[in-house]
Coordinates of C-alpha atoms in Angstrom, one line a residue:
X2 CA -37.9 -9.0 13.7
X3 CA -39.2 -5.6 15.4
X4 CA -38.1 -2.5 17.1
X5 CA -40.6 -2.0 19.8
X6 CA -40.6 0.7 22.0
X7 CA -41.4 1.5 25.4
X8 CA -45.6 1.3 26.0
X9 CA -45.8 -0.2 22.2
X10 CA -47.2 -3.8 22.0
X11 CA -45.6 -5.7 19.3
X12 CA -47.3 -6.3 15.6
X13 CA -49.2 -10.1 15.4
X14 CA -50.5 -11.7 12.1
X15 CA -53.6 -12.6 12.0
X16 CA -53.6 -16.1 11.1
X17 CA -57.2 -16.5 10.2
X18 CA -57.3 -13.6 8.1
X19 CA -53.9 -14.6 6.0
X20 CA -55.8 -17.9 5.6
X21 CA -58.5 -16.8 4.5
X22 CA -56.7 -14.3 1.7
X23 CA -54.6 -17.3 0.6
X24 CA -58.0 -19.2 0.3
X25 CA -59.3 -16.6 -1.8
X26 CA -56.6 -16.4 -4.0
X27 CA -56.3 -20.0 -4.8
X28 CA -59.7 -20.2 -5.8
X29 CA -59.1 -17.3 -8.4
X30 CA -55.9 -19.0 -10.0
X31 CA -58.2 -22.2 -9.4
X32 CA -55.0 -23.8 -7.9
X33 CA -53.0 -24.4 -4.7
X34 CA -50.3 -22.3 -4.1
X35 CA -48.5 -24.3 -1.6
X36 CA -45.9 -25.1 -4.4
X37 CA -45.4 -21.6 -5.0
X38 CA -44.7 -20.7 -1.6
X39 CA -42.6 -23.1 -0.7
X40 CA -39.2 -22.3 -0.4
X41 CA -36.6 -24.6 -2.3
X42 CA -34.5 -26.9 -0.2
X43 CA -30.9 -26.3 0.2
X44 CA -28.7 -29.2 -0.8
X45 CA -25.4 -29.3 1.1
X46 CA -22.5 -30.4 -0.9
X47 CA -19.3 -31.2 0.2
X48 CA -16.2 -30.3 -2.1
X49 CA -12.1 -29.4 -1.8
X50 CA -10.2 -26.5 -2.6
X51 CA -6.9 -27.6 -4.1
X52 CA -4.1 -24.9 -4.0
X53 CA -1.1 -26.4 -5.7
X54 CA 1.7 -24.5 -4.3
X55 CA 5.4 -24.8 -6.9
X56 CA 8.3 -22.3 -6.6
X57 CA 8.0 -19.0 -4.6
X58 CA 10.6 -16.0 -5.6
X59 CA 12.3 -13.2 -4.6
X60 CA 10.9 -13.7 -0.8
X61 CA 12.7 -12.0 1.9
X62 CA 16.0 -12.6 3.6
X63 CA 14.2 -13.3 6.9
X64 CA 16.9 -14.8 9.0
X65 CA 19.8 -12.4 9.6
X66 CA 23.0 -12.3 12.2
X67 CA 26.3 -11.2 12.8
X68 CA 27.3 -14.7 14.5
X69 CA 29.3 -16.8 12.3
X70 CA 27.6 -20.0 13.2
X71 CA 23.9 -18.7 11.7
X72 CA 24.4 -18.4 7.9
X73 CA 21.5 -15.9 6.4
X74 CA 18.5 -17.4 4.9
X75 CA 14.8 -18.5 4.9
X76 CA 13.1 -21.2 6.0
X77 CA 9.7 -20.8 3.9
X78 CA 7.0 -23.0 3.9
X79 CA 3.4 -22.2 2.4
X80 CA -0.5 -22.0 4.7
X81 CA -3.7 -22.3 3.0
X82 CA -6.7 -21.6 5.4
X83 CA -10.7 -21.1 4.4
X84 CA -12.7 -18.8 6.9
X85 CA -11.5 -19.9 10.2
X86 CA -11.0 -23.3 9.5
X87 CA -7.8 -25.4 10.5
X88 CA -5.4 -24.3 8.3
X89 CA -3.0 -26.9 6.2
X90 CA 0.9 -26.2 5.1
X91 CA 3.4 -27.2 2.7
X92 CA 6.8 -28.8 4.0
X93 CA 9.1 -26.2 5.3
X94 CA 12.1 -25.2 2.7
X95 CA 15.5 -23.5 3.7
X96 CA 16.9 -21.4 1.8
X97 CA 20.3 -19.8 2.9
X98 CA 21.9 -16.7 1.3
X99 CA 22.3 -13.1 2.1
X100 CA 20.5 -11.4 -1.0
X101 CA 16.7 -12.0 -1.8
X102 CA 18.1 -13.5 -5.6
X103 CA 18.6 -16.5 -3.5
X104 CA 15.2 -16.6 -1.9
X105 CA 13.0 -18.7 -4.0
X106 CA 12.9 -22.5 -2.9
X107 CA 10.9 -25.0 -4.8
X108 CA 7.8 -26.5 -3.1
X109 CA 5.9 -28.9 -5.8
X110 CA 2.5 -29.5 -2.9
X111 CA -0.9 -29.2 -2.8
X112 CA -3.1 -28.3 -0.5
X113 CA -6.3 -29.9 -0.1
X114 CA -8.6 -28.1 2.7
X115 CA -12.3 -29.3 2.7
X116 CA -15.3 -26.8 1.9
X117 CA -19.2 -26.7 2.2
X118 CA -21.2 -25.6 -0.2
X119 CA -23.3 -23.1 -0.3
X120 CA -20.4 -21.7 2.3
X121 CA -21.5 -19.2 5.0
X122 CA -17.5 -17.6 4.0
X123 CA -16.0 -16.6 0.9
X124 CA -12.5 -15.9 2.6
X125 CA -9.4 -18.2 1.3
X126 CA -6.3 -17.1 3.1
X127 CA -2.9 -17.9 1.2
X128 CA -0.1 -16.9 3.0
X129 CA 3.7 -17.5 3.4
X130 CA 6.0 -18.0 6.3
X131 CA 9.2 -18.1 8.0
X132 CA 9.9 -21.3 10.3
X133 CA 11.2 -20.6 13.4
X134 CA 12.3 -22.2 17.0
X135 CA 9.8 -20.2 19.1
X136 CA 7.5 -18.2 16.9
X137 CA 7.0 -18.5 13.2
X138 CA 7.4 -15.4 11.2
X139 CA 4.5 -14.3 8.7
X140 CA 6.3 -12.9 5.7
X141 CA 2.6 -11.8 3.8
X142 CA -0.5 -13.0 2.6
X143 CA -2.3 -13.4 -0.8
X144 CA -6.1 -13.6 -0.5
X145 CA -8.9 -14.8 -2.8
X146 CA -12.9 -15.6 -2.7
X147 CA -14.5 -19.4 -3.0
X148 CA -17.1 -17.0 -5.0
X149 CA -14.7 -16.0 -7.9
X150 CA -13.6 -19.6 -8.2
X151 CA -17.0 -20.6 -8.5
X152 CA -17.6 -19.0 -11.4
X153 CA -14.2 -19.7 -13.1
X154 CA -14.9 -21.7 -16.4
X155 CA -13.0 -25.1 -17.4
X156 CA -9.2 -24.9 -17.3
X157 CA -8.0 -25.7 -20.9
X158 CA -4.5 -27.1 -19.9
X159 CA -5.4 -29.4 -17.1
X160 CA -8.8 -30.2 -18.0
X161 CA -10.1 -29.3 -14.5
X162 CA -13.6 -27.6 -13.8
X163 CA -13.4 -24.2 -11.8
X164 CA -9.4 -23.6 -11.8
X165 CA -7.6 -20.5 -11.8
X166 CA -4.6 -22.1 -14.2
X167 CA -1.0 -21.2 -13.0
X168 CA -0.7 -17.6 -11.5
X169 CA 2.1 -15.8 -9.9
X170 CA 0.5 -15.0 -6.9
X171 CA 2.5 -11.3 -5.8
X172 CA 2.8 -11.1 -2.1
X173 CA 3.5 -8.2 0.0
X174 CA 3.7 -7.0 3.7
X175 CA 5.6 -5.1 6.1
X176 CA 9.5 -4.2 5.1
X177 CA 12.1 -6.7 6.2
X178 CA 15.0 -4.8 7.7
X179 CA 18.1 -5.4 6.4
X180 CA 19.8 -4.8 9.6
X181 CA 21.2 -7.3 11.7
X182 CA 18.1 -9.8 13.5
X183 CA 19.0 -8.7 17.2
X184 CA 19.5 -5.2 16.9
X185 CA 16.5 -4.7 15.1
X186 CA 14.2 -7.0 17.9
X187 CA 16.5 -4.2 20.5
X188 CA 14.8 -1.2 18.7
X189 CA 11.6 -2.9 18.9
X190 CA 11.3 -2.9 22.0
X191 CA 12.7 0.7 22.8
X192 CA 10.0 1.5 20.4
X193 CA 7.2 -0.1 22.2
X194 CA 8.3 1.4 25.2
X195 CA 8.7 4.6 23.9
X196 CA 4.5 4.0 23.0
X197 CA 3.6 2.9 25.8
X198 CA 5.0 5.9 28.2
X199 CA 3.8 8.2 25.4
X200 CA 0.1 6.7 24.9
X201 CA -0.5 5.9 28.8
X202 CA 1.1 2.5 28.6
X203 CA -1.2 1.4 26.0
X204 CA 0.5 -0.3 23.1
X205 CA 0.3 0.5 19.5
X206 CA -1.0 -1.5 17.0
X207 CA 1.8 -4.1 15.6
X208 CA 2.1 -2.8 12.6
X209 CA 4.5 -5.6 11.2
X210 CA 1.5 -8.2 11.7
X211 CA -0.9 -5.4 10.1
X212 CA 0.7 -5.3 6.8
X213 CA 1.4 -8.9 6.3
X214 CA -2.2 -9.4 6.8
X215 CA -3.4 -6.6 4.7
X216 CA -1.8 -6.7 1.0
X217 CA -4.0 -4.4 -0.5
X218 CA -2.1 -1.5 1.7
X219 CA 1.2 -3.0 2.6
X220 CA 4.0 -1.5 1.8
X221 CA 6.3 -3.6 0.5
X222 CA 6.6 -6.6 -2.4
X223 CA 7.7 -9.1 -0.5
X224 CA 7.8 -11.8 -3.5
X225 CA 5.4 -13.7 -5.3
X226 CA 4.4 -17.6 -5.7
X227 CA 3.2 -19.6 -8.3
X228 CA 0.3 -21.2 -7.9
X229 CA -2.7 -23.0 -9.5
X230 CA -6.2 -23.2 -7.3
X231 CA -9.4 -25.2 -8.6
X232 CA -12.6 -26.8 -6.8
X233 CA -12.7 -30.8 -6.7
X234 CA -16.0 -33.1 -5.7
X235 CA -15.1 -34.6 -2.4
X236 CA -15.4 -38.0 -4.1
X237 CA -12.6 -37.2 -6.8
X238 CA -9.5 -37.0 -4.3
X239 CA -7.0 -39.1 -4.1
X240 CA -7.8 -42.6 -2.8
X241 CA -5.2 -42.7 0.1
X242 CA -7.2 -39.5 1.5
X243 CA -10.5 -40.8 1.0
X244 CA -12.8 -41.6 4.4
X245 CA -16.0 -40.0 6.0
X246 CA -14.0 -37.1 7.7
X247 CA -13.6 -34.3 5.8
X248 CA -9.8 -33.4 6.7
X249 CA -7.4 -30.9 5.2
X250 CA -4.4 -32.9 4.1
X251 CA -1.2 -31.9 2.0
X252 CA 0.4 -34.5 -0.6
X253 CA 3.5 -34.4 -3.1
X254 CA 2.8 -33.5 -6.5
X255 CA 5.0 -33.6 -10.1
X256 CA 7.9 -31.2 -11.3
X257 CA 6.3 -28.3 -13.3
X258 CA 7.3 -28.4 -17.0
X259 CA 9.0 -25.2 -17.8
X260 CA 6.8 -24.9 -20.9
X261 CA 3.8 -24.3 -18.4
X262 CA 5.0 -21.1 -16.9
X263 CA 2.7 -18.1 -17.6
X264 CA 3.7 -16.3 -20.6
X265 CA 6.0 -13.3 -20.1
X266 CA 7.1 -10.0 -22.0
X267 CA 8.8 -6.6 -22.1
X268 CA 7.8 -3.8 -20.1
X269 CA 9.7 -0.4 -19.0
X270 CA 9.7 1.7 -16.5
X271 CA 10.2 5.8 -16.2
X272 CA 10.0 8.5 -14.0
X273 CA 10.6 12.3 -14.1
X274 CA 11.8 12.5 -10.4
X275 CA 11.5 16.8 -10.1
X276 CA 11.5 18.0 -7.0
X277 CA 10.5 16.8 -2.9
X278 CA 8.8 19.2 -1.1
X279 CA 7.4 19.6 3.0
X280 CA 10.0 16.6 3.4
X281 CA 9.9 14.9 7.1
X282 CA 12.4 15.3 9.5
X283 CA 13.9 11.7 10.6
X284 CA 13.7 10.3 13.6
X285 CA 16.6 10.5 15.7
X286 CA 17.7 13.6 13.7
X287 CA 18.9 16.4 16.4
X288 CA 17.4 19.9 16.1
X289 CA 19.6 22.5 14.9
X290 CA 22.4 20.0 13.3
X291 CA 24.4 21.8 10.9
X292 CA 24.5 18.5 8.8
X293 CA 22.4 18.4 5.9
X294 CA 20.4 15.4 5.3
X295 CA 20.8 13.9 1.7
X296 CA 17.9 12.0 0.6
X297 CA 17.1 9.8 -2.9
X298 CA 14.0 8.1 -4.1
X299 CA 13.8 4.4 -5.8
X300 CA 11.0 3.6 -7.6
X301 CA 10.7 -0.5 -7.9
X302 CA 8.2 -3.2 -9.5
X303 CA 8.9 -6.3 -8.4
X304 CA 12.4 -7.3 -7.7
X305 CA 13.5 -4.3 -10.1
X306 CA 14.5 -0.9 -8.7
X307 CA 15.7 2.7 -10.6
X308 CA 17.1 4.8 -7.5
X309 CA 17.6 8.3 -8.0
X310 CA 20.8 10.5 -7.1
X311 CA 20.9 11.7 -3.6
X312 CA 20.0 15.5 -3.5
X313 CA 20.3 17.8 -0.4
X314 CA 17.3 18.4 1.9
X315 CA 17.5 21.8 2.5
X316 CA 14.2 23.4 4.6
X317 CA 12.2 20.4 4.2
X318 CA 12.8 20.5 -0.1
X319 CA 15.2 18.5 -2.2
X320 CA 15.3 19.2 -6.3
X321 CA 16.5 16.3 -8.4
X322 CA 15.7 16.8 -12.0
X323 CA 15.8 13.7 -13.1
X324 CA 15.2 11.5 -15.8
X325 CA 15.5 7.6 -14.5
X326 CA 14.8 4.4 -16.4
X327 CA 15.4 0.8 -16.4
X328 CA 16.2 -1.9 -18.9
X329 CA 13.8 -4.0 -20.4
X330 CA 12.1 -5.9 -17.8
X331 CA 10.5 -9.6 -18.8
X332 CA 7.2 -9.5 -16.6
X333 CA 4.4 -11.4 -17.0
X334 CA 1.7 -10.9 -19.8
X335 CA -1.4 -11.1 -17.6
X336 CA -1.2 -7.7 -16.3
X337 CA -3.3 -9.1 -13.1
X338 CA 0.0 -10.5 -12.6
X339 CA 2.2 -7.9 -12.7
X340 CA 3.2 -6.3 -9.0
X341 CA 2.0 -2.8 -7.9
X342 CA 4.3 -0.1 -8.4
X343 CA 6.0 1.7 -5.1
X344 CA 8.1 4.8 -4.8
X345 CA 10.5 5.1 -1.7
X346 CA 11.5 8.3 0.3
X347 CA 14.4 6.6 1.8
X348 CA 18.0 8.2 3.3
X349 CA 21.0 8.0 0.8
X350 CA 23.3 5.3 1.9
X351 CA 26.9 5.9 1.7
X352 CA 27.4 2.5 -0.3
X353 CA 25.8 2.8 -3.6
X354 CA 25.4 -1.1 -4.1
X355 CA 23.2 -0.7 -0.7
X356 CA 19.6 1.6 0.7
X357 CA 18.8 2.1 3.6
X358 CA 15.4 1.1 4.9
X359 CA 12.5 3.2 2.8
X360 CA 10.8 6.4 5.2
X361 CA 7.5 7.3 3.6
X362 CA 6.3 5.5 0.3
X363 CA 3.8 5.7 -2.2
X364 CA 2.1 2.4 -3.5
X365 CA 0.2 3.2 -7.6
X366 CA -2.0 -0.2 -9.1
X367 CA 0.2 -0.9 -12.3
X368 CA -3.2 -0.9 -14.4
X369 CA -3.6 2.5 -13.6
X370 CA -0.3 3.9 -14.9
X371 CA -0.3 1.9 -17.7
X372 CA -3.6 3.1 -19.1
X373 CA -1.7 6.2 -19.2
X374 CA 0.9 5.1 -22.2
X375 CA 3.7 7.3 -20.6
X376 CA 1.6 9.9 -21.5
X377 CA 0.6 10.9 -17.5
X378 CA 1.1 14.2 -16.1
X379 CA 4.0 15.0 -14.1
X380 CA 1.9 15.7 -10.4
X381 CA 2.6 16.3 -6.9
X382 CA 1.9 12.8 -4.9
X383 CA 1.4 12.6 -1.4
X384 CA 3.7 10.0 0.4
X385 CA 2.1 7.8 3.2
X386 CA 3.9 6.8 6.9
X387 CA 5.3 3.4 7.0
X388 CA 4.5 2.9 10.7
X389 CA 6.5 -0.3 11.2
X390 CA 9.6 1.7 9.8
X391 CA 8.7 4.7 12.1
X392 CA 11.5 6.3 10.7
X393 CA 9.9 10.3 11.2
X394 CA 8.7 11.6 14.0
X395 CA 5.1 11.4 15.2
X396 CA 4.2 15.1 14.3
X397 CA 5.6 14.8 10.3
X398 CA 3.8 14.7 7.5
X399 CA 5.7 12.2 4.9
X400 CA 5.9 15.2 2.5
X401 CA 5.4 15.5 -1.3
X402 CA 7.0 14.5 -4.6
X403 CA 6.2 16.1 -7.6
X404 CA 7.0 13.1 -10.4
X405 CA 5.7 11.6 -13.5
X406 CA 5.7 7.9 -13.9
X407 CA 5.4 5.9 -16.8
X408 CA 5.4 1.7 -17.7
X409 CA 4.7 0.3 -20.3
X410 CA 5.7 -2.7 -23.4
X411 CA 8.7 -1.8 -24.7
X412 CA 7.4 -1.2 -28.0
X413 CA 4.5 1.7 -26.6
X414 CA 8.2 3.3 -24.4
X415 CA 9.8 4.0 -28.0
X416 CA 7.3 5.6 -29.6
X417 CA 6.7 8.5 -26.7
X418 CA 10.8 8.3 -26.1
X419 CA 11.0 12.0 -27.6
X420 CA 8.0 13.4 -25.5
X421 CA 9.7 12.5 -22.6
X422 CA 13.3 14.3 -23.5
X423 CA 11.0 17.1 -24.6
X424 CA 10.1 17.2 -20.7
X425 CA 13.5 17.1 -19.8
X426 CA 14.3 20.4 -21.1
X427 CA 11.4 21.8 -20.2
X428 CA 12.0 21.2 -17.2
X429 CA 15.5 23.6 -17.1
X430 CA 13.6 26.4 -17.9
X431 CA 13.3 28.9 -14.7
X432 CA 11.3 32.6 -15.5
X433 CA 11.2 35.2 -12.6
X434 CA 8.3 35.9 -10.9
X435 CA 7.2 37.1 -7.7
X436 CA 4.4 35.1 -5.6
X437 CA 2.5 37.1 -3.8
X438 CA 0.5 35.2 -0.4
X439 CA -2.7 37.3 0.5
X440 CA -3.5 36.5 3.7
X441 CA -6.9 37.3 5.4
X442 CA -7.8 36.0 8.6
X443 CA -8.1 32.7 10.0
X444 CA -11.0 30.8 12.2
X445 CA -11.7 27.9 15.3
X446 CA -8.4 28.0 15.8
X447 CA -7.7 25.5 19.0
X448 CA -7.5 26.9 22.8
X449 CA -3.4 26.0 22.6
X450 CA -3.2 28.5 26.2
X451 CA -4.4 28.2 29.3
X452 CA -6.8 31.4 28.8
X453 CA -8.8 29.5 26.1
X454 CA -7.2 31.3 23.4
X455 CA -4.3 31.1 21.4
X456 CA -1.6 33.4 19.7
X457 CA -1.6 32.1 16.6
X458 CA 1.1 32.6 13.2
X459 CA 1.9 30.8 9.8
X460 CA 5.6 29.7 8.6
X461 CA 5.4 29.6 4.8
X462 CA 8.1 27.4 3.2
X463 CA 8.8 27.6 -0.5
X464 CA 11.3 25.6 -2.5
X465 CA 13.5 26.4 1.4
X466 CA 12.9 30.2 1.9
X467 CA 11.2 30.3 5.3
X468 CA 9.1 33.2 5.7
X469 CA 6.4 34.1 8.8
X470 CA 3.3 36.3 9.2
X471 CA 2.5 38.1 11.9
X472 CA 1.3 37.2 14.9
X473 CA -2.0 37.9 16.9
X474 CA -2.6 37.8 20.6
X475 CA -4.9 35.9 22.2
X476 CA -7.0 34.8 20.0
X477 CA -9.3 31.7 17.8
X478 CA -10.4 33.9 15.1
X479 CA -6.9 35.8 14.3
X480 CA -7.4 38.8 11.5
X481 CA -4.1 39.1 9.5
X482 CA -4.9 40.9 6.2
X483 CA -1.3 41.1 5.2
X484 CA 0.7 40.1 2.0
X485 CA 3.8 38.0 2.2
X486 CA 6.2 38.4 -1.1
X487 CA 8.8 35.7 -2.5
X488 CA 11.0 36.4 -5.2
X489 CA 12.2 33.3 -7.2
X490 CA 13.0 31.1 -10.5
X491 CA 10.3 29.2 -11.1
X492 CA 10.0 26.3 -13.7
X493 CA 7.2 25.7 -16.5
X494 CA 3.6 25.7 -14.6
X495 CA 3.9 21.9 -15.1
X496 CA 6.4 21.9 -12.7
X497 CA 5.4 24.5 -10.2
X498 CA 6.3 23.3 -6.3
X499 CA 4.4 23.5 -3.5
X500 CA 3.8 26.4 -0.9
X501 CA 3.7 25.0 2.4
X502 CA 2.0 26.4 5.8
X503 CA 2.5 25.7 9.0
X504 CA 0.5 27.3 11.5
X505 CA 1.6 27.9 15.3
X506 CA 1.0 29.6 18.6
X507 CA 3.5 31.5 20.0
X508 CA 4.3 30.9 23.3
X509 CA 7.6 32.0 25.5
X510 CA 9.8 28.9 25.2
X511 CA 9.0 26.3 22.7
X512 CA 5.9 27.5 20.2
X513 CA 3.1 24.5 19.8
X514 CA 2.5 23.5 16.4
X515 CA -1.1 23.6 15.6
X516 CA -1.0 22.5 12.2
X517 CA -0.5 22.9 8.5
X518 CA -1.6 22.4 4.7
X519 CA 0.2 22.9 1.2
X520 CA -1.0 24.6 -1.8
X521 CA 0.2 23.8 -5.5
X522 CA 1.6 27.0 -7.4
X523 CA -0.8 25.7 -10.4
X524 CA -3.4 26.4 -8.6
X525 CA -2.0 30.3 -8.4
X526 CA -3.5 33.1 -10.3
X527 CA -1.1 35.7 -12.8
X528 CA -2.2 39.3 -12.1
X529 CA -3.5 40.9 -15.6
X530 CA -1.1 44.2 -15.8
X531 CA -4.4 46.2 -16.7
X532 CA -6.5 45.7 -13.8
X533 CA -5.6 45.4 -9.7
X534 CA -9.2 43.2 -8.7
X535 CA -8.3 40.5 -7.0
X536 CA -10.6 37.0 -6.9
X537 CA -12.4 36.2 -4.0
X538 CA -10.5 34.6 -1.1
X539 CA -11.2 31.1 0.2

């Protein structure tokens, strides 16, 4: 190919000359070189990924109603699709129950979906779903690559060339509300027709199909299946499937021994839950309200939860303090196996055997905290939005939680227990000080008034003492040079909290938020008694 452009005549080869080069150099190596340049021919083989699909569990309550003839329940069934091929899928199970315990039918298929080799895709789409009347209900998706099973070696336990071996397969998606089916399609659509008048009658992205298509960001576990997949010669399957169309097909296969089940053990899993900070403001929640909003946090793995004591948001902060922990958990060995770890921002129900739905969460690879042998530092993590929640309002930020996380075997638990309690008491330690905000000037600040200027201030908010600068007329480039002064308790520097900033412009009626950032207290300097230079500002 070429980019020619306008008044350019394209590049030719010279045939005769290339001949003549080729000539020349075959009479040097006193040999043709038509072998040599001759490019191998490409053999195309025809083989079929088998996906053997057993038991799925913990999978969401999806069907859910106040009428007494429709009992709660699931009615799952399994879809395994390569590239954009016809997809094949399992027999549909029903489940019924009202808790996701119940949730995990038996299946004891396999898919067989045909495959070209060398493939022009490396996309193998697992998925599982809810059956229903009209629509059918994705509930998430596990994905994998034809090229990683390609270069899988021998499977010791069924003898089979390029299989995976039994693997839970962890799925996750978008949250399943646990309120009642109707009311929730009702707020639905009063959402999407709040997006619509808001974003010119253009409709947001549906963020409920977004998640269950994209694990690797979801934000929610939404169970896990158990699974083998391998690679068979096209000539190798079963004889009632054989002919010269290559068909996807599903067939009935044997009861799993129990003995086959990948290998489990003990883990445990810790958090130091200190303190919330720049915490959103819900939805629905009506300015100036004189009731406080109590929040808690629930960190899970799996279908295992530690939730937090609910703690009073006051100015956009909530302290808890708080050491939580859960039993010994039996996960499974292969750490690859294991589900990611999430931590919930969620409203504090007033049942304790119930939450509500989650507001802002934070999703960590369980690899990563592990490598840490509960030996991590206790840091200030920044929630992320669940849009298909859309529990805040459009201008929050999901706010920060200062925490340290820890899982781990049992055994690797006991041996740092006494760190851990060491941080507890550290953490009840509060010396006075007095934080000192020197504050310079600011720059390309937007044109918020109609003059093409703006009359821009900052609100500082620390641990819920609200503070404000001055503010300076008309004006992008505002010159402050003022110093703002808290006095307060603060903890060890581990556990310093967050200053955060708003900025604004100041207008008659309602003042336009412009926008805002958050530094960490550890990042602060202590003034040397001795000397009054201060470091350079940034």
């Amino acid at each position: 190919m070429q980019v020619v452009g306008e008044d350019e005549n394209p590049k030719v080869h010279n045939e005769e000359e290339e001949n003549r080069k080729e000539a020349a150099l075959q009479v040097k190596n006193g040999c043709p070189l038509v072998g040599v340049l001759a490019p191998p021919n490409i053999v195309k083989q025809w083989v079929f990924l088998v996906v053997a699909v057993y038991e799925a569990d913990y999978l969401p309550v999806m069907d859910r109603s106040f009428l007494a003839f429709k009992k709660d329940g699931t009615d799952a069934y399994a879809e395994l699709q390569f590239s954009s091929n016809h997809p094949v899928r399992t027999r549909v199970k029903t489940i019924k129950g009202n808790t996701r315990e119940n949730m995990s039918p038996t299946f004891n298929y396999e898919l067989w979906v045909p495959v070209s080799i060398p493939a022009s895709s490396q996309h193998i789409s697992f998925s599982m779903w809810d059956h229903e009347t009209v629509q059918n209900e994705l509930i998430g998706t596990h994905y994998t690559s034809l090229k990683r099973l390609l270069q899988l070696p021998r499977d010791p336990l069924t003898g089979h060339d390029q299989s995976t071996g039994l693997y839970w397969a962890n799925i996750y998606g978008a949250h399943k509300s646990t309120r009642d089916e109707i009311l929730e399609h009702v707020k639905k659509g009063v959402t999407t027709a709040q997006s619509a008048i808001h974003n010119n009658f253009t409709v947001d992205r549906d963020y409920k199909e977004y998640y269950n298509r994209s694990p690797s960001i979801a934000p929610s576990y939404n169970g896990r299946v158990l699974i083998s997949q391998r690679l068979v010669p096209h000539h190798e399957r079963p004889k009632k499937y054989i002919s010269d169309n290559m068909e996807p097909f599903m067939r009935s296969i044997r009861k799993l021994n129990p003995h086959m089940l990948p290998a489990v053990q003990k883990y445990k899993l810790k958090a130091i839950l200190v303190r919330g900070s720049d915490l959103p403001t819900l939805r629905g929640d009506v300015p100036g309200s004189k009731d406080v909003q109590k929040l808690q946090v629930m960190v899970s793995i799996g279908k295992h939860e530690i939730v937090s004591r609910s703690a009073n948001c006051v100015g956009r902060n909530c302290l808890w303090g708080e050491l939580m922990e859960s039993e010994d958990l039996l996960l499974p060995e292969d750490l690859t196996q294991v589900p990611d770890i999430f931590v919930y921002l969620m409203t504090a129900s007033a049942e304790a055997s119930t939450h509500q739905d989650p507001i802002c969460f934070k999703r960590f690879a369980v690899k990563d905290i592990m490598n840490q042998h509960f030996q991590g530092p206790c840091e200030w993590v920044m929630l992320n939005k669940d849009y298909k929640v859309n529990g805040i309002n459009d201008t929050e930020r999901p706010g920060h939680l200062l925490l340290k996380l820890g899982f781990g075997v049992s055994d690797v638990e006991e041996d740092h227990r006494a760190e851990w309690q060491s941080t507890m008491l550290r953490l009840k330690r509060r010396t006075p000080y007095q934080i000192r905000l020197h504050l310079y000037q600011g720059k390309d600040f937007p044109a918020t008034d109609d003059n093409g200027l703006s009359d821009p201030y900052l609100k500082l908010n620390l641990m819920g003492e609200i503070k404000q600068s001055s503010t300076k007329q008309k004006t992008r480039f505002p010159l402050y040079y003022e110093t703002i002064i808290f006095d307060c308790l603060l903890p060890d520097r581990e556990f310093l909290p967050l200053l955060d900033c708003q900025a604004y412009d100041k207008d008659l009626l309602f003042d336009d938020f412009v926008g805002r950032f958050s530094i960490p207290l550890s990042q602060a300097f202590e003034i040397d008694p001795t000397t009054e230079d201060l470091p350079d500002p940034q």
